[in-house]
Amino acid sequence: MKRSLFFPFFLILCSLISCKKHFAYEVKEIDFVNKSDTLIDGVIVDISLPAGIEDFTMCDSIFLFLTEDVSAQLVAYSAKDGRLLGRFCSKGRAKYEIITPTMISHQVFKDSNGAILLPLREQRAAIKMVNITESLKRNRTVISDVRECSSTYYILLDNDINNTLEFFSAKFNYYYNDVIEPPYFEIKRDGNEEGIKINMYPKIMNLEKLSDANLFYHGSMYKHPSRNMVVQPFVCMDYMLFMDIDNNKYFAVHQIGSMSFDDYIPATYTVGEEELKTMHEGRELPYYFGDTFCAESFIMSLYRAGDYCLNVEEGDKICPELIILDWDGNFKKSIKLGKEVHYISYDSNTMTMYGVDVAEEIMYSFDLTDVITGIQNN
């Protein structure tokens, strides 16, 4: 009799232990889809943008653009009057040149002397710290620090070129269709190659095609402006990961009812070069989170998986929503944007968000005064 009672209890216990086996930390189920009750149309900014914009950020009323122009891959403009302030980072291998720069998730900050620093990743070889303040003064590229770095996905901790949080994609044995190691994060300090591993995913998701896994774990990391707090919005799932590095606190927020880490995911297919689609319960998987900006008390992220984006007439512009959460993962507000934008940044002094439509090479400003003030007062 005792054995017959124990065995069902054992099965129940095992099922409870294993039900959340694909994510190691707390997942907060929240509801933020189709909650937008405000539309902000956006105003064209009077500025002659450079051609071939590849990324965008701002600091202290200075717009910074990465471009395809090999003679000036970094261009600075005044956010106050749209004036061209300087052209920097010509393509090359010399000390003050960069071969192919990319921004590190819009990270830009000030050093102890108040100089604006923009870290740029040079292919998979190095990080170069561009001193924007000195570059503008001298009218030439000034690189204040360089560090070798072969990682692909990382962000700087402590606003220090030698401290990084790095993401490593899942590793597979394609011959045996088996997983060698799930994705993980690693904290590396003082330029050391050995770091502290964060095993966020004890086990890989249940996928029909294992090699698709990294599509679903993909998302850029964005850092709090002054603290070692990092958020990672996912591109192909309704998740946003939160990492408080200094306090060893990790969790995720997830849109309730949407595809989760614990679901079975059928094989994906691609259309064109970048459009990723899959079938899940008879529906195509849309593009979820896009470009993101981190402020002191909140996170704002472009979102394209709500009805506002999905129910668009063919040929019309797909304007995103803006989802705003606080650093505890609480949903605060969502708004509909009246213009299509791909990159965003935010001026906390004027409570203005700036967005760039890369295809049309147009910048828009969005007055968020009422939105942010309402969040702060609640």
Coordinates of C-alpha atoms in Angstrom, one line a residue:
M1 CA 0.0 0.0 0.0
K2 CA 2.8 2.4 0.9
R3 CA 4.5 1.7 -2.4
S4 CA 1.3 2.4 -4.4
L5 CA 0.8 5.7 -2.6
F6 CA 4.5 6.8 -3.0
F7 CA 4.8 6.1 -6.7
P8 CA 2.1 8.6 -7.9
F9 CA 3.5 11.2 -5.5
F10 CA 7.0 10.6 -6.9
L11 CA 5.7 11.2 -10.5
I12 CA 3.9 14.4 -9.5
L13 CA 7.0 15.7 -7.8
C14 CA 9.2 14.9 -10.8
S15 CA 6.8 16.7 -13.1
L16 CA 6.8 19.8 -10.9
I17 CA 10.6 19.9 -10.7
S18 CA 11.0 19.5 -14.5
C19 CA 8.1 21.8 -15.7
K20 CA 10.4 24.8 -15.9
K21 CA 13.6 23.1 -17.0
H22 CA 14.5 25.4 -19.8
F23 CA 15.1 28.6 -17.9
A24 CA 17.0 28.7 -14.6
Y25 CA 15.5 31.8 -12.9
E26 CA 12.1 33.4 -12.2
V27 CA 9.8 34.2 -15.2
K28 CA 7.3 36.9 -14.5
E29 CA 4.2 36.5 -16.7
I30 CA 2.9 40.0 -17.6
D31 CA 0.4 41.3 -20.2
F32 CA 1.6 44.2 -22.4
V33 CA 0.3 43.4 -25.8
N34 CA -2.4 45.6 -27.4
K35 CA -2.4 48.0 -24.4
S36 CA -1.6 51.2 -26.3
D37 CA -4.2 53.9 -25.9
T38 CA -2.0 56.7 -27.1
L39 CA -0.6 57.6 -30.6
I40 CA 2.3 60.0 -31.0
D41 CA 2.7 60.9 -34.6
G42 CA 6.3 62.2 -34.6
V43 CA 7.7 65.4 -36.1
I44 CA 10.4 65.5 -38.8
V45 CA 13.7 66.8 -37.5
D46 CA 15.4 69.4 -39.7
I47 CA 18.7 67.7 -40.2
S48 CA 20.5 66.4 -43.4
L49 CA 21.2 62.9 -42.4
P50 CA 24.2 61.0 -43.7
A51 CA 23.6 58.3 -46.3
G52 CA 23.8 54.7 -45.4
I53 CA 23.1 54.9 -41.7
E54 CA 24.0 51.7 -39.9
D55 CA 23.4 52.7 -36.2
F56 CA 22.5 55.7 -34.1
T57 CA 22.8 57.0 -30.5
M58 CA 23.1 60.3 -28.7
C59 CA 24.7 61.9 -25.7
D60 CA 24.6 65.5 -24.4
S61 CA 22.6 66.9 -27.3
I62 CA 24.9 65.2 -29.8
F63 CA 23.6 62.8 -32.4
L64 CA 26.1 60.1 -33.4
F65 CA 25.7 58.0 -36.5
L66 CA 27.6 55.1 -37.9
T67 CA 27.5 55.1 -41.7
E68 CA 28.7 53.2 -44.8
D69 CA 30.9 56.1 -45.8
V70 CA 34.5 54.8 -45.7
S71 CA 35.9 58.3 -45.3
A72 CA 33.8 59.0 -42.2
Q73 CA 32.1 56.0 -40.7
L74 CA 31.2 58.1 -37.6
V75 CA 29.4 61.4 -38.0
A76 CA 28.3 63.8 -35.2
Y77 CA 25.5 66.4 -35.4
S78 CA 24.1 68.9 -33.0
A79 CA 20.7 67.9 -31.6
K80 CA 19.9 71.5 -30.9
D81 CA 20.2 72.9 -34.5
G82 CA 21.1 70.0 -36.8
R83 CA 24.6 71.3 -37.6
L84 CA 27.2 68.9 -38.7
L85 CA 29.8 68.8 -35.9
G86 CA 32.4 66.4 -37.3
R87 CA 33.3 63.4 -39.4
F88 CA 35.5 60.7 -37.9
C89 CA 36.7 57.1 -38.1
S90 CA 37.8 56.6 -41.7
K91 CA 38.2 53.0 -42.8
G92 CA 41.7 51.6 -42.4
R93 CA 44.2 49.9 -40.1
A94 CA 46.1 52.9 -38.8
K95 CA 46.0 53.9 -35.1
Y96 CA 43.1 56.4 -35.5
E97 CA 41.2 54.4 -38.2
I98 CA 38.7 51.5 -37.9
I99 CA 38.1 48.7 -40.4
T100 CA 34.4 48.0 -39.9
P101 CA 33.0 49.6 -36.7
T102 CA 29.7 48.6 -34.9
M103 CA 28.2 50.2 -31.8
I104 CA 28.0 48.1 -28.7
S105 CA 24.2 48.4 -28.3
H106 CA 24.3 52.2 -28.3
Q107 CA 26.6 52.4 -25.3
V108 CA 27.9 55.9 -24.9
F109 CA 29.0 57.4 -21.6
K110 CA 31.3 60.0 -19.9
D111 CA 34.6 59.4 -18.1
S112 CA 35.6 61.0 -14.8
N113 CA 36.6 64.2 -16.6
G114 CA 33.3 64.5 -18.4
A115 CA 34.5 63.5 -21.8
I116 CA 32.0 61.6 -24.0
L117 CA 33.3 58.1 -24.9
L118 CA 31.8 55.9 -27.6
P119 CA 33.1 52.3 -27.6
L120 CA 33.2 50.7 -31.1
R121 CA 33.7 47.1 -31.9
E122 CA 36.1 46.5 -34.7
Q123 CA 35.0 43.3 -36.4
R124 CA 35.8 40.4 -34.0
A125 CA 39.2 41.7 -33.2
A126 CA 39.1 44.7 -30.8
I127 CA 37.2 47.4 -29.0
K128 CA 38.3 51.0 -29.7
M129 CA 37.2 53.8 -27.4
V130 CA 36.5 56.9 -29.4
N131 CA 36.8 60.1 -27.3
I132 CA 34.0 62.2 -28.9
T133 CA 34.8 65.3 -26.8
E134 CA 38.5 65.4 -27.9
S135 CA 37.6 64.4 -31.5
L136 CA 35.3 67.4 -31.8
K137 CA 37.9 69.7 -30.2
R138 CA 40.8 68.6 -32.5
N139 CA 38.6 67.9 -35.6
R140 CA 40.1 64.5 -36.0
T141 CA 39.5 61.0 -34.6
V142 CA 40.9 60.5 -31.1
I143 CA 40.9 57.0 -29.8
S144 CA 41.7 56.9 -26.0
D145 CA 41.9 53.2 -25.5
V146 CA 42.1 49.9 -27.4
R147 CA 41.5 46.3 -26.2
E148 CA 41.7 43.1 -28.1
C149 CA 38.3 41.2 -28.0
S150 CA 37.3 38.2 -30.1
S151 CA 33.8 37.8 -28.7
T152 CA 30.7 38.4 -30.9
Y153 CA 28.0 39.5 -28.4
Y154 CA 29.0 41.6 -25.4
I155 CA 28.4 44.8 -23.5
L156 CA 30.8 46.8 -21.3
L157 CA 30.3 46.7 -17.5
D158 CA 31.2 49.6 -15.2
N159 CA 31.5 51.6 -18.4
D160 CA 35.0 50.1 -18.6
I161 CA 36.6 48.7 -21.7
N162 CA 38.2 45.9 -19.7
N163 CA 35.0 44.6 -18.1
T164 CA 32.4 42.8 -20.2
L165 CA 29.3 40.7 -20.0
E166 CA 29.4 38.3 -23.0
F167 CA 26.8 36.1 -24.5
F168 CA 27.7 32.8 -26.1
S169 CA 25.4 31.0 -28.5
A170 CA 24.4 27.3 -28.2
K171 CA 27.0 24.9 -29.5
F172 CA 25.9 21.8 -31.5
N173 CA 27.2 18.6 -32.9
Y174 CA 25.5 18.7 -36.3
Y175 CA 26.6 15.3 -37.3
Y176 CA 24.7 13.7 -34.4
N177 CA 22.0 16.4 -34.2
D178 CA 22.9 16.9 -30.6
V179 CA 23.5 19.9 -28.2
I180 CA 27.1 20.3 -26.9
E181 CA 26.2 23.3 -24.7
P182 CA 23.1 25.6 -24.3
P183 CA 23.6 29.4 -24.6
Y184 CA 25.2 31.1 -21.6
F185 CA 26.5 34.4 -20.4
E186 CA 29.9 35.1 -18.9
I187 CA 31.2 38.0 -16.8
K188 CA 34.8 38.9 -17.6
R189 CA 36.8 41.6 -15.7
D190 CA 40.2 43.2 -16.1
G191 CA 40.6 42.0 -19.7
N192 CA 40.8 38.3 -18.6
E193 CA 39.7 35.6 -20.9
E194 CA 38.5 33.5 -18.0
G195 CA 35.2 34.6 -16.4
I196 CA 32.2 33.8 -14.3
K197 CA 29.7 31.8 -16.2
I198 CA 25.9 32.4 -15.8
N199 CA 24.0 29.3 -16.8
M200 CA 20.7 30.9 -17.7
Y201 CA 19.5 28.0 -19.7
P202 CA 20.0 24.5 -18.1
K203 CA 18.6 22.8 -21.1
I204 CA 17.9 23.8 -24.7
M205 CA 14.4 24.4 -25.9
N206 CA 12.4 21.6 -27.5
L207 CA 13.0 22.3 -31.2
E208 CA 12.2 20.2 -34.2
K209 CA 15.4 21.5 -35.7
L210 CA 18.1 22.1 -33.1
S211 CA 20.1 24.3 -35.3
D212 CA 17.3 26.9 -35.2
A213 CA 17.8 27.4 -31.4
N214 CA 20.0 30.5 -31.7
L215 CA 17.3 32.3 -33.7
F216 CA 15.0 32.1 -30.6
Y217 CA 17.7 33.0 -28.0
H218 CA 18.8 36.0 -30.1
G219 CA 18.5 39.6 -28.8
S220 CA 20.9 42.5 -28.3
M221 CA 21.9 43.4 -24.8
Y222 CA 21.4 47.0 -23.5
K223 CA 22.9 48.4 -20.3
H224 CA 21.6 50.8 -17.6
P225 CA 23.3 54.2 -18.1
S226 CA 25.1 54.1 -14.7
R227 CA 24.6 50.7 -13.0
N228 CA 25.6 47.2 -14.0
M229 CA 22.0 46.3 -14.9
V230 CA 21.4 44.8 -18.4
V231 CA 18.3 43.9 -20.3
Q232 CA 18.0 41.6 -23.4
P233 CA 14.8 41.9 -25.4
F234 CA 14.3 38.9 -27.7
V235 CA 13.7 39.3 -31.4
C236 CA 11.8 36.0 -32.1
M237 CA 10.1 35.5 -28.7
D238 CA 8.0 37.6 -26.3
Y239 CA 10.7 37.6 -23.6
M240 CA 12.9 40.2 -22.0
L241 CA 15.7 39.1 -19.8
F242 CA 16.9 41.2 -16.8
M243 CA 20.3 40.9 -15.3
D244 CA 21.5 42.8 -12.2
I245 CA 25.1 41.8 -12.3
D246 CA 26.3 43.4 -9.0
N247 CA 23.5 41.9 -7.0
N248 CA 23.5 38.5 -8.8
K249 CA 19.8 38.9 -9.6
Y250 CA 18.4 37.4 -12.8
F251 CA 14.8 37.0 -14.1
A252 CA 12.7 37.3 -17.3
V253 CA 9.4 38.8 -18.2
H254 CA 7.2 37.0 -20.7
Q255 CA 4.0 38.0 -22.4
I256 CA 1.4 35.6 -20.9
G257 CA 0.0 33.1 -23.4
S258 CA 2.7 33.5 -26.0
M259 CA 5.3 30.9 -27.0
S260 CA 7.6 30.1 -24.2
F261 CA 10.9 28.3 -23.5
D262 CA 9.0 25.2 -22.5
D263 CA 7.0 24.9 -25.7
Y264 CA 7.7 22.6 -28.6
I265 CA 9.0 24.7 -31.6
P266 CA 8.6 23.4 -35.1
A267 CA 11.2 24.0 -37.8
T268 CA 11.7 27.6 -39.1
Y269 CA 12.1 28.9 -42.6
T270 CA 13.4 32.1 -43.9
V271 CA 12.0 34.6 -46.5
G272 CA 14.6 36.9 -48.0
E273 CA 17.8 37.6 -46.1
E274 CA 16.5 38.7 -42.7
E275 CA 12.8 37.9 -42.4
L276 CA 12.4 35.0 -40.0
K277 CA 9.1 33.1 -39.8
T278 CA 7.9 29.9 -38.2
M279 CA 4.6 28.1 -37.6
H280 CA 3.3 28.0 -34.1
E281 CA -0.3 26.9 -33.5
G282 CA -1.0 27.7 -37.1
R283 CA 0.3 31.3 -36.9
E284 CA 3.5 32.9 -38.3
L285 CA 5.9 34.1 -35.6
P286 CA 6.3 37.8 -36.0
Y287 CA 9.2 40.1 -35.2
Y288 CA 8.9 41.0 -31.5
F289 CA 11.3 43.4 -29.8
G290 CA 13.5 45.8 -31.8
D291 CA 15.8 48.6 -30.9
T292 CA 15.8 49.5 -27.2
F293 CA 16.9 52.5 -25.0
C294 CA 17.8 52.3 -21.3
A295 CA 17.2 55.2 -19.1
E296 CA 17.8 55.6 -15.3
S297 CA 14.3 54.4 -14.2
F298 CA 12.8 52.7 -17.3
I299 CA 13.4 50.8 -20.5
M300 CA 11.8 51.6 -23.8
S301 CA 11.7 49.1 -26.7
L302 CA 10.2 49.1 -30.2
Y303 CA 7.7 46.3 -30.5
R304 CA 6.2 44.8 -33.7
A305 CA 4.1 41.9 -32.6
G306 CA 0.8 43.7 -31.6
D307 CA -2.3 44.2 -33.7
Y308 CA -1.1 47.7 -34.5
C309 CA 1.8 46.3 -36.6
L310 CA 0.3 43.0 -37.7
N311 CA -3.0 44.4 -39.1
V312 CA -1.4 46.7 -41.6
E313 CA -2.6 47.0 -45.2
E314 CA -0.2 45.6 -47.8
G315 CA 2.2 48.3 -48.9
D316 CA 1.6 50.5 -45.9
K317 CA 4.4 51.5 -43.5
I318 CA 4.7 49.2 -40.5
C319 CA 4.9 51.7 -37.6
P320 CA 6.0 50.1 -34.3
E321 CA 4.6 50.4 -30.8
L322 CA 6.9 51.6 -27.9
I323 CA 6.8 49.4 -24.9
I324 CA 8.0 50.9 -21.6
L325 CA 8.9 48.8 -18.5
D326 CA 10.7 49.7 -15.3
W327 CA 13.9 47.9 -14.1
D328 CA 11.8 45.5 -12.0
G329 CA 10.2 44.2 -15.1
N330 CA 6.8 45.9 -14.5
F331 CA 4.9 47.1 -17.6
K332 CA 4.3 50.8 -17.3
K333 CA 3.0 52.0 -20.7
S334 CA 2.8 51.4 -24.4
I335 CA 2.2 53.9 -27.2
K336 CA 1.7 53.7 -30.9
L337 CA 4.2 55.6 -33.0
G338 CA 2.9 57.3 -36.1
K339 CA 6.1 56.9 -38.0
E340 CA 8.2 53.9 -39.0
V341 CA 11.6 54.0 -37.2
H342 CA 14.3 51.5 -36.8
Y343 CA 16.8 53.1 -34.3
I344 CA 15.9 55.1 -31.3
S345 CA 17.5 57.2 -28.6
Y346 CA 16.2 59.5 -25.9
D347 CA 17.0 62.9 -24.4
S348 CA 16.0 62.8 -20.7
N349 CA 16.4 66.6 -20.3
T350 CA 13.6 67.3 -22.9
M351 CA 11.8 64.0 -22.5
T352 CA 12.1 63.6 -26.3
M353 CA 12.7 60.3 -28.1
Y354 CA 14.4 60.4 -31.5
G355 CA 13.8 57.7 -34.1
V356 CA 15.5 57.1 -37.5
D357 CA 13.8 55.6 -40.5
V358 CA 16.8 54.1 -42.2
A359 CA 15.1 53.4 -45.5
E360 CA 13.9 56.9 -46.0
E361 CA 16.9 58.5 -44.2
I362 CA 14.6 60.7 -42.0
M363 CA 14.7 61.4 -38.3
Y364 CA 11.6 62.0 -36.2
S365 CA 11.2 63.5 -32.7
F366 CA 8.5 62.2 -30.4
D367 CA 7.5 64.3 -27.4
L368 CA 7.1 61.9 -24.5
T369 CA 6.7 64.5 -21.8
D370 CA 3.1 63.5 -20.9
V371 CA 3.9 59.8 -21.1
I372 CA 7.1 59.9 -18.9
T373 CA 5.5 62.4 -16.5
G374 CA 2.5 60.1 -16.1
I375 CA 4.8 57.1 -15.4
Q376 CA 6.8 59.0 -12.8
N377 CA 3.7 60.3 -11.0
N378 CA 2.1 56.9 -10.7

